[in-house]
């Protein structure tokens, strides 16, 4: 039973890797299980999220289920 | 509209695009390439589930906003050396003004709204590149 | 900056221009070609004592107005068939905005201030082409 | 003893040729020797003149000397 977090751009450095498998559940619980510095970086104001490839407009109420992929997207630096 | 993870030849791509649009009055292209400035390598990372749909959406906006005969968007991913092409955008239209505007718009939005993250290696160390203020400034022109 | 009286290959010209400006951040090009629209042939006449100095002056203005690594202006003269390239302008610059503006400006001024007269043959009859109102409209943007 | 007139664009049709040798002298006298329709076309408001390759700002006072080339330039139709 796992869900997957994806870390883009500089968040990959903060997380020490491009992805991480986590136990499914409410996003708050998933983040609470991470290192505090990483959790703070992931919740940065300019970091957006995509759940299974779909951008999320609201951060509240996200619950990760088995097989879900949640990506954290810092500001892009373009072409 | 393509993402490619190997080097490409802009002149060959333009030759094919020109040949496909021999009836268009004008073709505007932009080619961006890796500037040297001391970096040994540039790496372009992207998030596939967003990147291609994002470029498709941008192409649709361009097609709706201007009268185009064709639009090409080509973007490199992976690791690039100085001088290698990163991006090629080309717009073919009956009217020059339309082709210029579409290519300009597509580049402004590719630069600041597409899902690419860059880092560069200097003296053996990788550094992420933050977005520049003038990337956002470009967008304000189109509101 | 060249006037040529034989067909040219824009892709080959761009390959040479790109190769000469591998250190530039971006290269914008415009290629204009003969539209069909029923004409069999297009003829471009010019007055040599004015044409080349005029294009030189335009290139100097572009070089003074924008920070360019290079500027290419290539214009056909003589008789052209539909689909043949007429004009190729390319600007290489460290900054994309500069390259776009210089190429756009050069085309606006080539179109309306350079010493070319066009006529086209339709059904065996030659007709001179008068300047279009929007050629002048383009210039007003740069004042 | 001749000077040369050059007719560009549609003026070539009006003149029946791209150039014509004329007797040197004041421009008024040169034009008066041409067909009236052609003289009117050459003096059109949007027709500019170049004397020996140099654009002329003022129309008054032009005198053609031997070997001079005077070009009549209607509005261009560009690239």
Coordinates of C-alpha atoms in Angstrom, one line a residue:
Chain A
X1 CA 0.0 0.0 0.0
X2 CA 2.0 3.0 -1.2
X3 CA 1.5 6.4 -2.9
X4 CA 4.3 8.3 -4.5
X5 CA 5.6 11.9 -4.1
X6 CA 7.5 13.5 -7.0
X7 CA 9.9 16.4 -6.4
X8 CA 10.7 18.7 -9.2
X9 CA 13.5 21.3 -9.6
X10 CA 15.3 22.4 -6.5
X11 CA 12.8 20.4 -4.4
X12 CA 14.6 17.3 -5.6
X13 CA 17.7 18.5 -3.7
X14 CA 15.7 19.3 -0.6
X15 CA 14.2 15.8 -0.7
X16 CA 17.4 14.0 -1.6
X17 CA 15.8 12.3 -4.6
X18 CA 13.3 12.8 -7.4
X19 CA 10.6 10.6 -5.8
X20 CA 9.6 8.9 -2.6
X21 CA 7.1 6.2 -1.8
X22 CA 4.9 7.1 1.2
X23 CA 2.0 5.5 3.1
X24 CA -1.3 6.7 1.7
X25 CA -3.5 9.0 3.8
X26 CA -4.4 12.7 4.3
X27 CA -1.7 15.0 3.0
X28 CA -1.2 16.5 6.4
X29 CA -0.2 13.1 7.8
X30 CA 2.0 12.3 4.8
X31 CA 3.9 15.6 5.3
X32 CA 4.1 15.2 9.0
X33 CA 6.1 12.0 8.5
X34 CA 8.7 13.9 6.4
X35 CA 11.7 15.9 7.7
X36 CA 10.3 19.3 8.9
X37 CA 12.6 21.2 6.5
X38 CA 11.3 19.3 3.6
X39 CA 7.7 19.7 4.6
X40 CA 8.2 23.5 4.9
X41 CA 9.8 23.6 1.4
X42 CA 7.0 21.5 -0.1
X43 CA 4.4 23.9 1.3
X44 CA 6.1 27.0 -0.1
X45 CA 3.8 29.7 -1.4
X46 CA 5.0 29.3 -5.0
X47 CA 5.0 25.5 -5.0
X48 CA 2.1 24.0 -7.0
X49 CA 0.9 20.4 -6.8
X50 CA -0.4 18.0 -9.4
X51 CA -2.3 14.9 -8.4
X52 CA -2.0 12.1 -11.0
X53 CA -1.0 14.7 -13.6
X54 CA -3.8 17.2 -12.8
X55 CA -3.0 20.6 -11.3
X56 CA -4.7 21.2 -8.0
X57 CA -6.3 24.5 -7.4
X58 CA -7.0 24.1 -3.7
X59 CA -4.6 22.5 -1.2
X60 CA -7.1 21.6 1.4
X61 CA -8.6 18.1 1.8
X62 CA -6.1 16.1 -0.3
X63 CA -6.1 12.4 0.7
X64 CA -3.6 10.2 -1.1
X65 CA -4.9 6.7 -2.0
X66 CA -2.9 3.7 -3.1
X67 CA -1.2 4.3 -6.4
X68 CA -1.7 8.0 -6.4
X69 CA 1.1 10.2 -7.6
X70 CA 1.4 13.7 -6.1
X71 CA 4.0 16.1 -7.7
X72 CA 5.4 19.2 -6.1
X73 CA 6.2 21.9 -8.7
X74 CA 8.4 24.9 -7.8
X75 CA 8.5 27.9 -10.2
X76 CA 9.7 26.8 -13.6
X77 CA 12.8 28.3 -15.3
X78 CA 11.6 27.8 -18.8
X79 CA 13.2 27.3 -22.2
Chain B
X1 CA 4.8 20.0 -31.0
X2 CA 7.5 17.7 -29.7
X3 CA 9.8 17.2 -26.8
X4 CA 13.1 15.6 -27.7
X5 CA 15.8 14.2 -25.5
X6 CA 18.6 14.2 -28.2
X7 CA 20.3 17.1 -30.0
X8 CA 18.4 18.5 -33.0
X9 CA 19.4 20.5 -36.1
X10 CA 17.3 23.7 -36.2
X11 CA 18.1 24.3 -39.9
X12 CA 16.9 20.9 -40.9
X13 CA 13.7 21.3 -38.8
X14 CA 13.1 24.7 -40.5
X15 CA 13.7 23.2 -44.0
X16 CA 11.0 20.6 -43.3
X17 CA 8.7 23.3 -41.8
X18 CA 9.2 25.6 -44.8
X19 CA 8.6 22.8 -47.2
X20 CA 5.3 22.0 -45.5
X21 CA 4.2 25.6 -45.7
X22 CA 5.3 26.7 -49.1
X23 CA 1.9 28.5 -49.5
X24 CA 2.3 30.7 -46.4
X25 CA 3.3 34.3 -47.0
X26 CA 5.7 34.4 -44.1
X27 CA 7.4 32.2 -41.5
X28 CA 8.9 33.5 -38.3
X29 CA 11.1 31.3 -36.2
X30 CA 12.9 31.6 -32.9
X31 CA 15.8 29.4 -31.9
X32 CA 17.2 29.5 -28.4
X33 CA 20.5 27.9 -27.6
X34 CA 22.6 27.3 -24.6
X35 CA 24.8 30.3 -23.7
X36 CA 28.2 29.5 -22.5
X37 CA 28.8 32.0 -19.6
X38 CA 31.0 29.5 -17.7
X39 CA 28.5 26.6 -17.4
X40 CA 29.8 23.3 -18.6
X41 CA 26.4 21.6 -18.9
X42 CA 22.7 22.5 -18.7
X43 CA 20.1 20.0 -17.7
X44 CA 16.4 20.5 -18.5
X45 CA 14.1 18.4 -16.4
X46 CA 10.3 18.2 -16.9
X47 CA 7.3 16.5 -15.5
X48 CA 5.9 14.5 -18.4
X49 CA 2.2 14.3 -17.2
X50 CA 2.1 18.1 -17.4
X51 CA 4.6 19.1 -20.0
X52 CA 3.0 17.7 -23.2
X53 CA -0.6 18.7 -22.3
X54 CA 0.7 22.2 -21.4
X55 CA 2.5 22.6 -24.8
X56 CA -0.7 21.3 -26.6
X57 CA -2.8 23.8 -24.8
X58 CA -0.4 26.6 -25.7
X59 CA -0.5 25.5 -29.4
X60 CA -4.3 25.5 -29.3
X61 CA -4.4 29.0 -27.8
X62 CA -2.0 30.2 -30.6
X63 CA -4.1 28.6 -33.3
X64 CA -7.3 30.2 -31.9
X65 CA -5.7 33.7 -31.4
X66 CA -3.9 34.1 -34.8
X67 CA -4.6 32.9 -38.3
X68 CA -1.8 30.5 -38.8
X69 CA -1.0 28.0 -41.5
X70 CA 1.2 26.0 -39.1
X71 CA 3.0 26.1 -35.8
X72 CA 6.1 24.2 -34.7
X73 CA 7.3 23.9 -31.1
X74 CA 10.3 21.8 -30.3
X75 CA 11.9 21.7 -26.9
X76 CA 14.9 19.8 -25.7
X77 CA 15.1 17.9 -22.5
X78 CA 18.1 16.3 -20.8
X79 CA 21.6 17.5 -20.7
X80 CA 22.9 20.1 -23.2
X81 CA 26.3 21.6 -23.9
X82 CA 26.9 25.3 -24.6
X83 CA 25.8 26.2 -28.2
X84 CA 23.3 23.4 -28.4
X85 CA 19.8 24.4 -29.4
X86 CA 17.2 24.3 -26.6
X87 CA 14.0 25.4 -28.3
X88 CA 12.7 26.1 -31.7
X89 CA 9.4 27.8 -32.4
X90 CA 8.1 28.6 -35.9
X91 CA 4.9 30.1 -37.1
X92 CA 3.7 30.2 -40.7
X93 CA 0.9 32.6 -41.7
X94 CA -0.4 34.5 -44.6
X95 CA 0.3 37.8 -42.8
X96 CA 3.7 38.6 -41.3
X97 CA 2.2 40.4 -38.3
X98 CA 0.3 37.3 -37.3
X99 CA 3.4 35.0 -37.6
X100 CA 5.6 37.4 -35.5
X101 CA 3.0 37.7 -32.8
X102 CA 2.3 34.0 -32.6
X103 CA 6.0 33.1 -32.4
X104 CA 6.6 35.8 -29.8
X105 CA 3.6 34.7 -27.7
X106 CA 4.5 31.1 -27.8
X107 CA 8.1 31.8 -26.6
X108 CA 6.9 34.1 -23.8
X109 CA 4.6 31.3 -22.6
X110 CA 6.9 28.4 -23.1
X111 CA 9.5 30.3 -21.1
X112 CA 7.4 31.1 -18.1
X113 CA 4.4 28.8 -18.0
X114 CA 5.7 25.5 -19.3
X115 CA 6.9 22.8 -16.9
X116 CA 10.6 22.8 -17.3
X117 CA 13.2 23.2 -14.6
X118 CA 16.8 24.0 -15.5
X119 CA 20.0 23.4 -13.6
X120 CA 23.6 24.0 -14.7
X121 CA 26.9 22.6 -13.8
X122 CA 29.7 25.0 -13.0
X123 CA 33.0 23.8 -11.8
X124 CA 31.5 20.4 -11.3
X125 CA 28.6 21.7 -9.1
X126 CA 25.0 21.6 -10.2
X127 CA 22.9 24.7 -9.5
X128 CA 19.1 25.1 -10.1
X129 CA 18.2 28.2 -12.1
X130 CA 15.4 30.3 -10.7
X131 CA 12.9 32.1 -13.0
X132 CA 14.0 35.6 -14.0
X133 CA 11.8 38.6 -13.4
X134 CA 11.7 39.5 -17.1
X135 CA 10.2 36.1 -18.0
X136 CA 7.1 37.3 -16.2
X137 CA 7.3 40.8 -17.7
X138 CA 6.9 39.2 -21.1
X139 CA 3.5 37.8 -20.2
X140 CA 2.1 41.1 -19.1
X141 CA 2.3 42.3 -22.8
X142 CA -0.4 39.8 -23.8
X143 CA -3.1 40.4 -21.3
Chain C
X1 CA 23.2 42.2 -46.2
X2 CA 22.8 41.0 -49.7
X3 CA 20.6 41.4 -52.8
X4 CA 20.5 38.3 -54.9
X5 CA 19.0 37.7 -58.3
X6 CA 18.8 33.9 -58.1
X7 CA 16.8 31.6 -55.9
X8 CA 18.2 31.0 -52.4
X9 CA 17.7 28.3 -49.8
X10 CA 16.6 29.9 -46.5
X11 CA 17.4 26.7 -44.5
X12 CA 20.9 26.7 -45.7
X13 CA 21.3 30.4 -45.1
X14 CA 20.0 30.0 -41.5
X15 CA 22.3 27.0 -40.9
X16 CA 25.3 29.3 -41.8
X17 CA 23.9 32.2 -39.7
X18 CA 23.3 29.9 -36.7
X19 CA 26.8 28.4 -37.0
X20 CA 28.3 31.9 -37.1
X21 CA 26.3 32.8 -33.9
X22 CA 26.6 29.8 -31.7
X23 CA 27.2 32.0 -28.6
X24 CA 24.0 34.1 -29.1
X25 CA 21.2 33.2 -26.7
X26 CA 18.5 33.4 -29.4
X27 CA 18.0 33.8 -33.1
X28 CA 14.8 35.2 -34.7
X29 CA 14.2 34.8 -38.4
X30 CA 11.5 35.9 -40.8
X31 CA 11.2 34.3 -44.2
X32 CA 8.8 35.7 -46.7
X33 CA 7.9 33.8 -49.8
X34 CA 5.8 34.3 -52.9
X35 CA 2.1 33.5 -52.3
X36 CA 0.3 31.8 -55.1
X37 CA -3.1 33.5 -55.3
X38 CA -3.4 33.2 -59.0
X39 CA -0.2 35.0 -60.1
X40 CA 2.1 33.0 -62.3
X41 CA 5.2 35.1 -61.7
X42 CA 6.3 37.9 -59.5
X43 CA 9.0 40.4 -60.6
X44 CA 11.0 42.5 -58.1
X45 CA 12.6 45.6 -59.6
X46 CA 14.9 47.9 -57.7
X47 CA 17.1 51.0 -58.3
X48 CA 20.6 49.9 -57.5
X49 CA 22.0 53.3 -56.6
X50 CA 19.5 53.5 -53.7
X51 CA 18.7 49.9 -52.7
X52 CA 22.0 48.8 -51.2
X53 CA 22.8 52.0 -49.4
X54 CA 19.2 51.9 -48.0
X55 CA 19.6 48.4 -46.7
X56 CA 23.0 49.3 -45.2
X57 CA 21.4 52.3 -43.4
X58 CA 18.7 50.0 -42.1
X59 CA 21.2 47.5 -40.8
X60 CA 23.1 50.3 -39.1
X61 CA 19.9 51.6 -37.4
X62 CA 19.2 48.1 -36.1
X63 CA 22.7 47.6 -34.8
X64 CA 22.5 50.9 -33.0
X65 CA 19.0 50.4 -31.6
X66 CA 19.4 46.8 -30.3
X67 CA 22.2 44.8 -28.8
X68 CA 22.7 42.3 -31.6
X69 CA 25.4 39.7 -32.1
X70 CA 24.5 39.6 -35.8
X71 CA 21.9 40.6 -38.4
X72 CA 21.2 39.0 -41.8
X73 CA 19.1 40.6 -44.5
X74 CA 18.7 38.8 -47.8
X75 CA 16.4 40.1 -50.5
X76 CA 15.6 38.6 -53.9
X77 CA 15.3 40.6 -57.1
X78 CA 14.2 39.5 -60.5
X79 CA 11.4 37.0 -61.4
X80 CA 10.1 34.6 -58.9
X81 CA 7.6 31.7 -59.0
X82 CA 5.0 31.1 -56.3
X83 CA 6.6 29.4 -53.2
X84 CA 10.0 30.9 -53.8
X85 CA 11.6 32.8 -50.9
X86 CA 11.7 36.6 -51.4
X87 CA 13.3 37.8 -48.2
X88 CA 15.1 36.4 -45.2
X89 CA 15.9 38.5 -42.1
X90 CA 17.6 37.0 -39.1
X91 CA 18.7 38.6 -35.8
X92 CA 21.0 37.0 -33.2
X93 CA 21.1 38.4 -29.7
X94 CA 21.9 37.5 -26.1
X95 CA 18.3 38.4 -25.2
X96 CA 15.2 37.1 -27.0
X97 CA 13.3 40.3 -26.8
X98 CA 16.0 42.2 -28.6
X99 CA 16.2 39.6 -31.4
X100 CA 12.4 39.7 -31.9
X101 CA 12.3 43.5 -32.0
X102 CA 15.2 43.8 -34.4
X103 CA 13.8 41.3 -36.9
X104 CA 10.3 42.8 -36.7
X105 CA 11.7 46.3 -37.2
X106 CA 13.9 45.3 -40.1
X107 CA 11.0 43.7 -41.9
X108 CA 8.6 46.6 -41.3
X109 CA 11.2 49.0 -42.8
X110 CA 12.3 46.7 -45.6
X111 CA 8.7 46.3 -46.6
X112 CA 7.8 50.0 -46.7
X113 CA 11.0 52.0 -47.0
X114 CA 13.3 50.0 -49.3
X115 CA 13.5 50.6 -52.9
X116 CA 11.7 47.6 -54.4
X117 CA 8.8 47.7 -56.8
X118 CA 6.8 44.5 -57.5
X119 CA 4.7 43.5 -60.4
X120 CA 2.9 40.2 -61.0
X121 CA 1.8 38.3 -64.1
X122 CA -1.7 37.1 -64.1
X123 CA -3.2 35.4 -67.2
X124 CA -0.2 36.6 -69.1
X125 CA -0.7 40.3 -68.1
X126 CA 1.8 42.2 -65.8
X127 CA 0.3 44.4 -63.1
X128 CA 2.2 46.7 -60.7
X129 CA 1.5 46.1 -57.0
X130 CA 0.7 49.2 -55.0
X131 CA 1.8 49.5 -51.4
X132 CA -0.7 48.3 -48.8
X133 CA -2.0 50.5 -46.1
X134 CA -0.9 48.1 -43.4
X135 CA 2.7 48.4 -44.6
X136 CA 2.6 52.0 -43.3
X137 CA 0.7 51.0 -40.2
X138 CA 3.6 48.8 -39.2
X139 CA 6.0 51.8 -39.1
X140 CA 3.9 53.8 -36.7
X141 CA 4.6 51.2 -34.0
X142 CA 8.3 52.2 -33.9
X143 CA 8.0 56.0 -33.6
Chain D
X1 CA 25.0 66.0 -74.9
X2 CA 22.5 63.9 -73.0
X3 CA 21.1 63.3 -69.5
X4 CA 19.1 60.2 -68.5
X5 CA 15.7 59.8 -66.9
X6 CA 15.0 56.5 -65.1
X7 CA 11.4 55.3 -64.5
X8 CA 10.7 52.9 -61.7
X9 CA 7.6 50.8 -61.0
X10 CA 4.4 51.8 -62.7
X11 CA 6.1 54.9 -64.2
X12 CA 7.9 52.6 -66.5
X13 CA 4.6 51.7 -68.1
X14 CA 3.6 55.4 -68.3
X15 CA 6.9 56.2 -70.0
X16 CA 6.9 53.2 -72.3
X17 CA 10.4 52.1 -71.1
X18 CA 12.7 52.0 -68.1
X19 CA 14.8 54.9 -69.2
X20 CA 15.0 57.7 -71.7
X21 CA 17.8 60.0 -72.8
X22 CA 16.9 63.7 -72.8
X23 CA 18.5 67.0 -73.6
X24 CA 20.1 68.5 -70.5
X25 CA 18.6 71.7 -68.9
X26 CA 16.2 72.8 -66.3
X27 CA 13.8 70.1 -65.1
X28 CA 10.8 72.2 -66.2
X29 CA 12.1 72.3 -69.7
X30 CA 12.9 68.6 -69.8
X31 CA 9.4 67.7 -68.5
X32 CA 7.7 70.1 -71.0
X33 CA 9.3 68.1 -73.8
X34 CA 7.6 64.9 -72.7
X35 CA 4.0 63.8 -73.3
X36 CA 1.7 65.7 -71.0
X37 CA 0.3 62.5 -69.4
X38 CA 3.8 61.3 -68.5
X39 CA 4.9 64.7 -67.1
X40 CA 1.8 64.7 -64.8
X41 CA 2.6 61.2 -63.7
X42 CA 6.2 62.1 -62.9
X43 CA 5.2 65.1 -60.8
X44 CA 2.7 63.0 -58.7
X45 CA 2.7 64.0 -55.0
X46 CA 4.0 60.6 -53.9
X47 CA 6.8 60.3 -56.6
X48 CA 10.2 61.0 -55.2
X49 CA 13.4 61.8 -57.2
X50 CA 17.0 60.8 -57.0
X51 CA 19.7 62.7 -58.8
X52 CA 22.8 60.6 -59.5
X53 CA 21.7 58.2 -56.7
X54 CA 21.0 60.8 -54.1
X55 CA 17.4 61.4 -52.9
X56 CA 16.3 65.0 -53.5
X57 CA 14.4 66.8 -50.7
X58 CA 13.3 69.8 -52.8
X59 CA 12.0 69.7 -56.3
X60 CA 12.7 73.3 -57.2
X61 CA 15.7 74.4 -59.1
X62 CA 16.9 71.1 -60.6
X63 CA 19.0 71.5 -63.7
X64 CA 20.2 68.4 -65.5
X65 CA 23.7 68.5 -66.8
X66 CA 25.4 66.2 -69.3
X67 CA 25.7 62.6 -67.9
X68 CA 23.3 63.2 -65.0
X69 CA 20.8 60.5 -64.1
X70 CA 17.5 61.5 -62.6
X71 CA 15.3 58.7 -61.3
X72 CA 11.6 58.9 -60.6
X73 CA 10.5 56.7 -57.7
X74 CA 6.8 56.0 -57.1
X75 CA 5.8 54.4 -53.7
X76 CA 7.6 51.1 -53.2
X77 CA 5.7 47.8 -52.7
X78 CA 8.4 46.2 -50.7
X79 CA 9.4 42.7 -49.8

